[in-house]
Amino acid sequence: MLGYIARRVLVMIPTLFVISVLSFAIIQLPPGDYLTTVVAQLEVEGGEVDSAQLAALRERYGLGESFFVQYYAWISNIVFHLDFGHSFEWNRPVSGLLGDRLALTVALSICTILFIWLVAFPIGVYSALRQRSIGDYAFTMIGFIGLAVPNFMIALVLMWVGLRYFGQSPGGIVSPEYAGAAWNLGKLLDVLGHLWVPVVVWGTAGTAGLIRILRNNLLDELRKPYVVAARARGLPERRLTVKYPLRVALNPFFSTIGWILASLIGADAIVSRVLNLDTTGPLLLRALMAQDMYLAGSLILISAVLVVIGTLISDLLLGWLDPRVRLRYGQ
Amino acid sequence: MHAIPTQAPSVMPAGGSTRRQDDEPLLRIDGLRTHFFTNEGVVKAVDGMDLTVPRGKTICVVGESGCGKSITARSVLQLVDRPGRIVGGEVRWRPGTGPATDLARLDPAGEEIRRIRGGEIGMVFQEPMASLSPMYTVGDQLAETLRLHQGLTREQAREKGIDLLRWVGLPRPERIFDSYSFQMSGGMCQRVVIAIALSCDPALLIADEPTTALDVTTQARIIELLKNLQDQNGMAIVFITHDLGVVAEIADDVTVMYLGKVAEHGSVDEIFSNPKHPYTQSLLRSIPTMRSSSGAGRGRLTAIRGMVPHPQNRPSGCPFHTRCDSAIPGTCESTEPPLIQFGGEGHRALCHLYDQSGELRDTSPKPPVMSVATVEEPQAKRPSPRADAPILDVQGLTMHFPVKSGLLQRTRGYVRAVDAVDLKINAGETLGLVGESGCGKTTLGRCIARILTPTAGQIHYRGTDGESVDLAGLRSRDLQRYRRQIRVIFQDPHSSLNPRMTLGQIIGEPLRANRIAEGSEREDRVAEMLSRVGLRPEYIRRYPHAFSGGERQRINIARALITEPRLVIADEAVSALDVSVRAQILNLLVDLQAEFDLTYLFVSHDLSVVEHISDRVTVMYLGKVVESAATADLYRQPHHPYAETLMRAVPVPDPRLRGSRNLPDVPDDVLDPANPPPGCPFHTRCPHRRDNHCDDEVPQLRSTGPNRHTACHYAESLTLRGVS
Amino acid sequence: MTWIAGEPGPVDDRPEGTIEAGSPAEPVPEREIAVAPQWKLVWWSFKRHRLALAGGVVTVVIYLVAVLAGFLAPYSNSYFDSEYAYAPPQRLHVVDDGEWGLYVHGYTSEQDPETLGLSWEIDESQKVPVGLFVKGDEYRLLGLFTWDRHLIGPKDAAGPPMYLLGADALGHDMLSRIIHGTAVSMSIGLVGVVLSFLLGITLGGMSGYFGGWIDNVIQRVIEFVVSIPTIPLWMGLMAAIPQHWGPLQRYFALTVILSLISWAALGREVRGKFFAVRGEEFVMAATVDGVSRPRIIFRHVLPSFTSHIVANMSLAIPAMILAETALSFIGLGLQSPTVSWGVLLEEAQSIRVIETAPWMMLPGLAVIVAVLSLNFFGDGLRDAADPYKH
């Protein structure tokens, strides 16, 4: 098992390296850089350019140097000093901007994954065990629709319903009256009251997808000879289902963590804007629009790393759960 | 509390001390009907099945695939999956003792049937690996049954489970107990499955083709095991198989099934020596027996016409009448045949040919007794093979496949699928190539056909002009002209034909690729070839999906022969076919050999088929040739211990020879061609291993008699026994 | 051969294993099945999937709408009347005073003195006559010829406008905008999938054909591309597109960027199938037949999984449509004056807009219908793709 973990962690390193190069390449794509944009803007507005400050920034980030020099300056600061660079637009260190928002994104993602599991598990099992029942058809239909509706539409509809029928917008994560307040029970309840909206919105597509996977897997497993063999040993139906096919069919719950995380982070970028959440998504959008390269690059890098870590966790869980994975690849 | 015997969990005969007379059966199936309600209509898989299982006896249920054998077995324990359902009949369990239970009426998920499953009736399935969950150790699954039915604690169950594993002959049972199914060989898994099925000392064991997926040596050992266990605990066995050799080996009584019904039932001696139903007779005549051949050359097998119809299209009247040579017109196709009793031993058959006293009716068109005269058709003449002019001379042929693993897919070693093999095939002969799965016989055939490029060695092919060329070294362009001379008949009738091409395109493809014939000439030649292999020429526009397994194998043969080849490699060409169809194809191959002056390399795991068709036989083990000899010599007296092991493992379809086999004790280890043992590759399993010489030095193939070669250090000093 | 349950089928001695092949909904004569090529078997088996069939029909209708957008939409893309900002949908009346006659009622508006917003009332006293095949704005039909007839529209082109699905902030007709958006949104899906299919089949095919280190490298690339979160990457790449690029350039940039990432899944599929089919005995048989390598690939290997590829493509189109919608929605995808469903939805971002004009969300309904029917269609096709199960 230890060997398996070590090997799996080792695989991550080249992936992470390529991801960092790619993230940096993307933010380097637009012609010019943030400073040229600023200079141009200031000149249009007739403002003055502080050449000394510009030069200092240029030197620090190696602007004007070759791609690899700039990349090295950027990545070495991140790896060795956890310094993600400077946000030109906010005029603050990127790491300072990220803190809270990243925590919220991660917290929301975890809540959403739990939500997806809680909903997908019973429905998936029900649909497989009662294949072709009315309930199965209904859930399959709902699943299809869940996959077809863009999640920002769900967000918009929920917002609209909230405003129309409850007279308040369910956006944001805290009500204005608690915004600056210290944490107490009232604020906690308020946050929980708001939390369900993004969780439902983010989780719909993932839930629909996971239900389908779980149902198909379980149906496959139910037809396996070892299920008949276990039945022929006299095992009660319920115990048999839980112990044998369900155990194998559960694999997607863990193997899809990475994939679900990727889709959640994607959803974050789009939905949080509608829901008015202070997560990393809207920050990335704004940074991209403003060509705030270090902020944008760091955000892309961090989302990718989060997904890679999610995949790692899911692989480790799989190895722990499935002796085939553990024993075949663990040597 | 629980006395755990070390040898057998229970030596008490089933049924306890009050054992009754034999005429009180343990299980009686009456008129069982299990139907499948599919979208395409009702499939009557089992339709009026009767079966009586006496205590302590072994009943074999035989028949070709699609006859409803497995469904019958599953119906007993209510294990039929949807859309199947038992729609009629009774399954009486222990009808002699008090109120008998009708298993067919129990709730499939209820407590009563669950107590019987695993507790009173154990079951073993065809795929040992697949019947164990890979997510749990085999010990877990074994202990589960013990705890469920006997209420043992975890520790007691472990202890008894390990005893059971030892009882079924598994070495190091403590380790096996904590292993997973995917870490073991098929034979070991089947022993575990048997241990689970017998763990609660059931009165009946239902074994559904338990040895079909196993190699012949493993099969023999599993059958031995079942017989030994039965001797110890007195259980009854319902043994389902399509292999008449296995039946002769193990059965007390035999039930022959055809299309969901009993065709004939009787004791094993009656069935083999005095079969009454034309289906039983034809089945027995269609199997190649290893006794017939001593020197006499190849006889023709008597095949059964056509094939088993789909249960959905069951013929009316006697279901067998469409294939029966003795069918009475006007009777057999319209009326259900009556049940006829023969003698007093319960020998009975459903057939119109006999009257109520069991005598053949005068009106019957053709006496359905076994008659040698009708079996032996005049044999096709063919020139005798010439030993001096080998058409193919293979030297040192080696095929290694790299084993890759790890992050960077580095090569960690090599699977030595074929390891320095020498082989000669004479013009006009049939060379049989036998060995267990994984021995490299298929790879060798593919190297010779140059589907694979061998790692090393030479393949000298002598053309019609007498020139010899080394095929192993040729590039694909130079190979092209030999492609039409060396052809292959493939194994899998389903995957070997491109489903998107018509017969005309499939069979015409080699003509097109080699620019032999174009346009209408190509069509004419394909049509002619079709009629040669027994298919109608107008099928040329049809697609393969319109044909059955046997017909597809004919198409396969037509494709191989259309280029007028000289050497044909038949790679397990009849292995996927049912006995009756197999006989048709074997006969066809023999006829075509004479007609087209062909040389065959016949690759097969089935020793009786190889014996039937081959002039000479080569035996392979772990990538190496261990023995090569004329068929009769080899089967009479092998020189290599592995050849002997194979011979003695083959079940002979003659119950009188039962028990004469005297199996060598060969452990059923996993063969790993990536990591062969040092020295003689067979020494780990060899019953005649003598000293360190066998462990250290690889024996070379050398001459051990006229026209025979053996790779054994002690070939001369061993006296080995072949087929009796 | 298939017989509906309960109906007695005629007795024949057709063997087991040939029955399942492409079982059609109604009995097809055995002779016809025997000579039926693959596409026919696929079609027979697809036909039995009601939902998939319906999905296929709707998909075809949507693509027809895309092709005939100019004719079907009452107004051209550029038509607007800012006097009618956020005018609500009108009901189309079919009977006029007991006789057949199409008309809609006109509007009256009132300005809120505080917010200066307009609130609309349907004025039952006004009648705007509506006709079929009316003259209107000129457009090019199928890109071939210019025409000015529209399927439906107000009879008097200079009179008051018709807003069957309401109007947006500038007084564009939503119905016309959605119809015009169909062409862009649906074609992005199609073009993007074709691009990623070309990439996927080339790289996946190379991987499967050459094997060895080429396969290794391509596989690593696929694994990498599949493992990174797509939307942030798309966002980054879209943001890098120069602002001065025109609508057409942006359109192509978007499709290229979408397919740059989504080829990987297809590539993996192609490679897997390639390997699976390469091991089939009929491919070995072709080698023994002396068939040339290109012919083995194109005549034997590729055709055996084209139906899977088509099914996969039709399942990939909805993902593309959703991606375009999402990117355009946040302003990084297509931009006005290009009209796509995503661009239209961008205007519906504010909760205030939705409150006053809920019909601004109607393009979302179009997205849902299109994605749903494509998913049904693709799902059914995937199930029917292999008619040779045995």
Short mmCIF file of C-alpha atoms in Angstrom, two decimals, chain A residues 9-227:
data_model
loop_
_atom_site.label_atom_id
_atom_site.label_comp_id
_atom_site.label_asym_id
_atom_site.label_seq_id
_atom_site.Cartn_x
_atom_site.Cartn_y
_atom_site.Cartn_z
CA VAL A 9 2.35 10.74 -5.61
CA LEU A 10 5.35 10.52 -7.90
CA VAL A 11 3.10 10.49 -10.95
CA MET A 12 1.68 13.83 -9.84
CA ILE A 13 4.95 15.71 -10.17
CA PRO A 14 5.24 15.83 -13.96
CA THR A 15 1.53 16.55 -14.21
CA LEU A 16 1.86 19.49 -11.84
CA PHE A 17 4.87 20.79 -13.76
CA VAL A 18 3.04 20.70 -17.08
CA ILE A 19 0.03 22.36 -15.49
CA SER A 20 2.15 25.21 -14.15
CA VAL A 21 3.80 25.78 -17.54
CA LEU A 22 0.41 25.73 -19.21
CA SER A 23 -1.13 28.14 -16.73
CA PHE A 24 1.75 30.52 -17.23
CA ALA A 25 1.61 30.17 -20.99
CA ILE A 26 -2.06 31.07 -21.01
CA ILE A 27 -1.59 34.30 -19.15
CA GLN A 28 1.32 35.14 -21.43
CA LEU A 29 -0.79 34.69 -24.54
CA PRO A 30 -2.29 38.15 -24.93
CA PRO A 31 0.05 40.63 -26.59
CA GLY A 32 1.79 42.93 -24.16
CA ASP A 33 1.43 42.66 -20.43
CA TYR A 34 -0.45 44.35 -17.67
CA LEU A 35 2.06 47.18 -17.43
CA THR A 36 1.72 48.13 -21.07
CA THR A 37 -2.04 48.15 -20.58
CA VAL A 38 -1.69 50.44 -17.59
CA VAL A 39 0.73 52.74 -19.35
CA ALA A 40 -1.54 52.97 -22.36
CA GLN A 41 -4.51 53.72 -20.18
CA LEU A 42 -2.69 56.36 -18.18
CA GLU A 43 -1.41 58.02 -21.32
CA VAL A 44 -4.90 58.19 -22.73
CA GLU A 45 -6.14 59.73 -19.54
CA GLY A 46 -3.17 62.07 -19.58
CA GLY A 47 -1.87 60.83 -16.25
CA GLU A 48 1.73 60.51 -15.30
CA VAL A 49 3.70 57.33 -15.37
CA ASP A 50 6.00 56.61 -12.49
CA SER A 51 8.86 55.18 -14.47
CA ALA A 52 10.85 54.17 -11.41
CA GLN A 53 7.99 52.06 -10.06
CA LEU A 54 7.45 50.50 -13.47
CA ALA A 55 11.08 49.59 -13.76
CA ALA A 56 11.06 47.98 -10.33
CA LEU A 57 8.07 45.85 -11.26
CA ARG A 58 9.62 44.94 -14.56
CA GLU A 59 12.73 43.75 -12.86
CA ARG A 60 10.97 41.78 -10.17
CA TYR A 61 8.94 39.73 -12.59
CA GLY A 62 11.49 39.63 -15.35
CA LEU A 63 9.04 41.30 -17.74
CA GLY A 64 10.63 41.70 -21.10
CA GLU A 65 12.84 38.68 -20.50
CA SER A 66 12.31 35.39 -22.28
CA PHE A 67 9.33 33.17 -21.44
CA PHE A 68 11.34 30.71 -19.41
CA VAL A 69 13.06 33.34 -17.33
CA GLN A 70 9.69 34.84 -16.51
CA TYR A 71 8.25 31.41 -15.81
CA TYR A 72 11.11 30.54 -13.52
CA ALA A 73 10.79 33.82 -11.64
CA TRP A 74 7.09 33.14 -11.17
CA ILE A 75 7.17 29.45 -10.24
CA SER A 76 10.21 29.63 -7.98
CA ASN A 77 8.53 32.33 -5.93
CA ILE A 78 5.46 30.13 -5.60
CA VAL A 79 7.31 26.95 -4.75
CA PHE A 80 9.90 28.38 -2.41
CA HIS A 81 8.15 31.35 -0.84
CA LEU A 82 4.46 30.63 -1.46
CA ASP A 83 4.54 34.03 -3.16
CA PHE A 84 2.02 34.04 -5.97
CA GLY A 85 3.08 37.44 -7.20
CA HIS A 86 1.38 40.76 -7.23
CA SER A 87 -2.07 41.63 -8.43
CA PHE A 88 -1.66 44.77 -10.49
CA GLU A 89 -5.31 45.55 -10.53
CA TRP A 90 -5.85 45.23 -6.81
CA ASN A 91 -2.33 46.36 -6.06
CA ARG A 92 -2.01 43.66 -3.43
CA PRO A 93 -0.14 40.36 -3.16
CA VAL A 94 -2.13 37.59 -4.84
CA SER A 95 -1.86 35.32 -1.81
CA GLY A 96 -3.65 37.91 0.30
CA LEU A 97 -6.51 38.05 -2.19
CA LEU A 98 -6.84 34.31 -2.36
CA GLY A 99 -7.05 33.36 1.32
CA ASP A 100 -10.73 33.69 2.19
CA ARG A 101 -12.05 33.08 -1.29
CA LEU A 102 -10.10 29.89 -1.70
CA ALA A 103 -11.33 28.64 1.65
CA LEU A 104 -14.91 29.34 0.63
CA THR A 105 -14.45 27.60 -2.72
CA VAL A 106 -12.97 24.53 -1.08
CA ALA A 107 -15.60 24.48 1.66
CA LEU A 108 -18.40 24.83 -0.87
CA SER A 109 -16.87 22.11 -3.04
CA ILE A 110 -16.71 19.69 -0.14
CA CYS A 111 -20.29 20.48 0.88
CA THR A 112 -21.38 19.96 -2.70
CA ILE A 113 -19.61 16.62 -3.04
CA LEU A 114 -21.29 15.48 0.17
CA PHE A 115 -24.61 16.69 -1.19
CA ILE A 116 -24.03 14.83 -4.46
CA TRP A 117 -23.23 11.63 -2.59
CA LEU A 118 -26.17 11.92 -0.25
CA VAL A 119 -28.61 12.39 -3.10
CA ALA A 120 -27.03 10.15 -5.75
CA PHE A 121 -26.48 7.12 -3.53
CA PRO A 122 -30.05 6.24 -2.55
CA ILE A 123 -31.44 7.18 -5.95
CA GLY A 124 -28.81 5.25 -7.88
CA VAL A 125 -29.29 2.14 -5.76
CA TYR A 126 -33.07 2.41 -5.96
CA SER A 127 -33.00 2.81 -9.74
CA ALA A 128 -30.78 -0.20 -10.23
CA LEU A 129 -32.64 -2.50 -7.85
CA ARG A 130 -36.03 -1.42 -9.20
CA GLN A 131 -34.96 -1.26 -12.81
CA ARG A 132 -37.77 -0.29 -15.18
CA SER A 133 -40.05 0.75 -12.34
CA ILE A 134 -41.92 4.04 -12.54
CA GLY A 135 -39.53 5.52 -9.98
CA ASP A 136 -36.54 4.44 -12.07
CA TYR A 137 -38.00 6.08 -15.17
CA ALA A 138 -38.82 9.24 -13.25
CA PHE A 139 -35.33 9.53 -11.80
CA THR A 140 -33.73 8.75 -15.15
CA MET A 141 -35.81 11.51 -16.73
CA ILE A 142 -34.94 13.97 -13.97
CA GLY A 143 -31.31 12.98 -14.40
CA PHE A 144 -31.42 13.72 -18.12
CA ILE A 145 -32.95 17.10 -17.44
CA GLY A 146 -30.41 17.80 -14.70
CA LEU A 147 -27.64 17.21 -17.19
CA ALA A 148 -29.30 19.38 -19.82
CA VAL A 149 -29.97 22.51 -17.80
CA PRO A 150 -27.02 24.91 -17.62
CA ASN A 151 -26.37 25.45 -13.92
CA PHE A 152 -26.48 29.21 -14.16
CA MET A 153 -30.06 28.79 -15.34
CA ILE A 154 -30.87 26.92 -12.17
CA ALA A 155 -29.18 29.69 -10.23
CA LEU A 156 -31.20 32.35 -12.05
CA VAL A 157 -34.45 30.50 -11.49
CA LEU A 158 -33.73 30.00 -7.80
CA MET A 159 -32.85 33.66 -7.43
CA TRP A 160 -35.99 34.67 -9.23
CA VAL A 161 -38.18 32.39 -7.14
CA GLY A 162 -36.56 33.70 -3.98
CA LEU A 163 -37.12 37.28 -4.94
CA ARG A 164 -40.58 36.74 -6.30
CA TYR A 165 -42.05 34.60 -3.56
CA PHE A 166 -39.90 35.26 -0.52
CA GLY A 167 -39.11 38.84 -1.22
CA GLN A 168 -35.37 38.39 -0.80
CA SER A 169 -32.49 37.43 -2.96
CA PRO A 170 -30.94 34.14 -1.88
CA GLY A 171 -27.61 35.13 -3.36
CA GLY A 172 -24.44 35.67 -1.40
CA ILE A 173 -23.27 33.61 1.49
CA VAL A 174 -24.14 35.92 4.40
CA SER A 175 -27.01 38.34 4.75
CA PRO A 176 -25.92 41.97 4.82
CA GLU A 177 -26.73 42.34 8.52
CA TYR A 178 -24.19 39.68 9.44
CA ALA A 179 -21.62 40.72 6.87
CA GLY A 180 -19.17 42.32 9.24
CA ALA A 181 -20.32 40.55 12.37
CA ALA A 182 -18.27 38.09 14.33
CA TRP A 183 -19.25 34.41 14.14
CA ASN A 184 -22.17 33.46 16.35
CA LEU A 185 -25.12 31.08 16.14
CA GLY A 186 -27.21 33.57 14.23
CA LYS A 187 -24.57 34.03 11.60
CA LEU A 188 -23.98 30.29 11.35
CA LEU A 189 -27.69 29.65 10.75
CA ASP A 190 -27.76 32.47 8.27
CA VAL A 191 -24.81 31.00 6.38
CA LEU A 192 -26.42 27.57 6.37
CA GLY A 193 -29.62 29.15 5.10
CA HIS A 194 -27.72 30.61 2.19
CA LEU A 195 -25.45 27.68 1.60
CA TRP A 196 -28.03 25.31 0.17
CA VAL A 197 -28.55 27.43 -2.92
CA PRO A 198 -25.01 27.21 -4.33
CA VAL A 199 -24.77 23.60 -3.20
CA VAL A 200 -27.92 22.65 -5.11
CA VAL A 201 -26.92 24.69 -8.12
CA TRP A 202 -23.39 23.33 -8.29
CA GLY A 203 -24.42 19.81 -7.47
CA THR A 204 -27.24 19.17 -9.93
CA ALA A 205 -25.21 18.10 -12.94
CA GLY A 206 -22.79 16.05 -10.83
CA THR A 207 -25.65 14.33 -9.06
CA ALA A 208 -27.35 13.45 -12.31
CA GLY A 209 -24.09 12.10 -13.72
CA LEU A 210 -23.25 10.08 -10.63
CA ILE A 211 -26.73 8.54 -10.44
CA ARG A 212 -26.32 7.29 -13.99
CA ILE A 213 -22.89 5.86 -13.34
CA LEU A 214 -23.94 4.20 -10.09
CA ARG A 215 -27.06 2.73 -11.65
CA ASN A 216 -25.22 1.30 -14.65
CA ASN A 217 -22.41 -0.08 -12.51
CA LEU A 218 -24.77 -1.69 -10.08
CA LEU A 219 -26.81 -3.22 -12.90
CA ASP A 220 -23.62 -4.68 -14.36
CA GLU A 221 -22.55 -6.07 -11.01
CA LEU A 222 -25.96 -7.55 -10.25
CA ARG A 223 -25.59 -9.78 -13.31
CA LYS A 224 -22.17 -11.11 -12.30
CA PRO A 225 -21.87 -14.84 -11.55
CA TYR A 226 -20.54 -14.21 -8.04
CA VAL A 227 -23.88 -12.65 -7.11
#
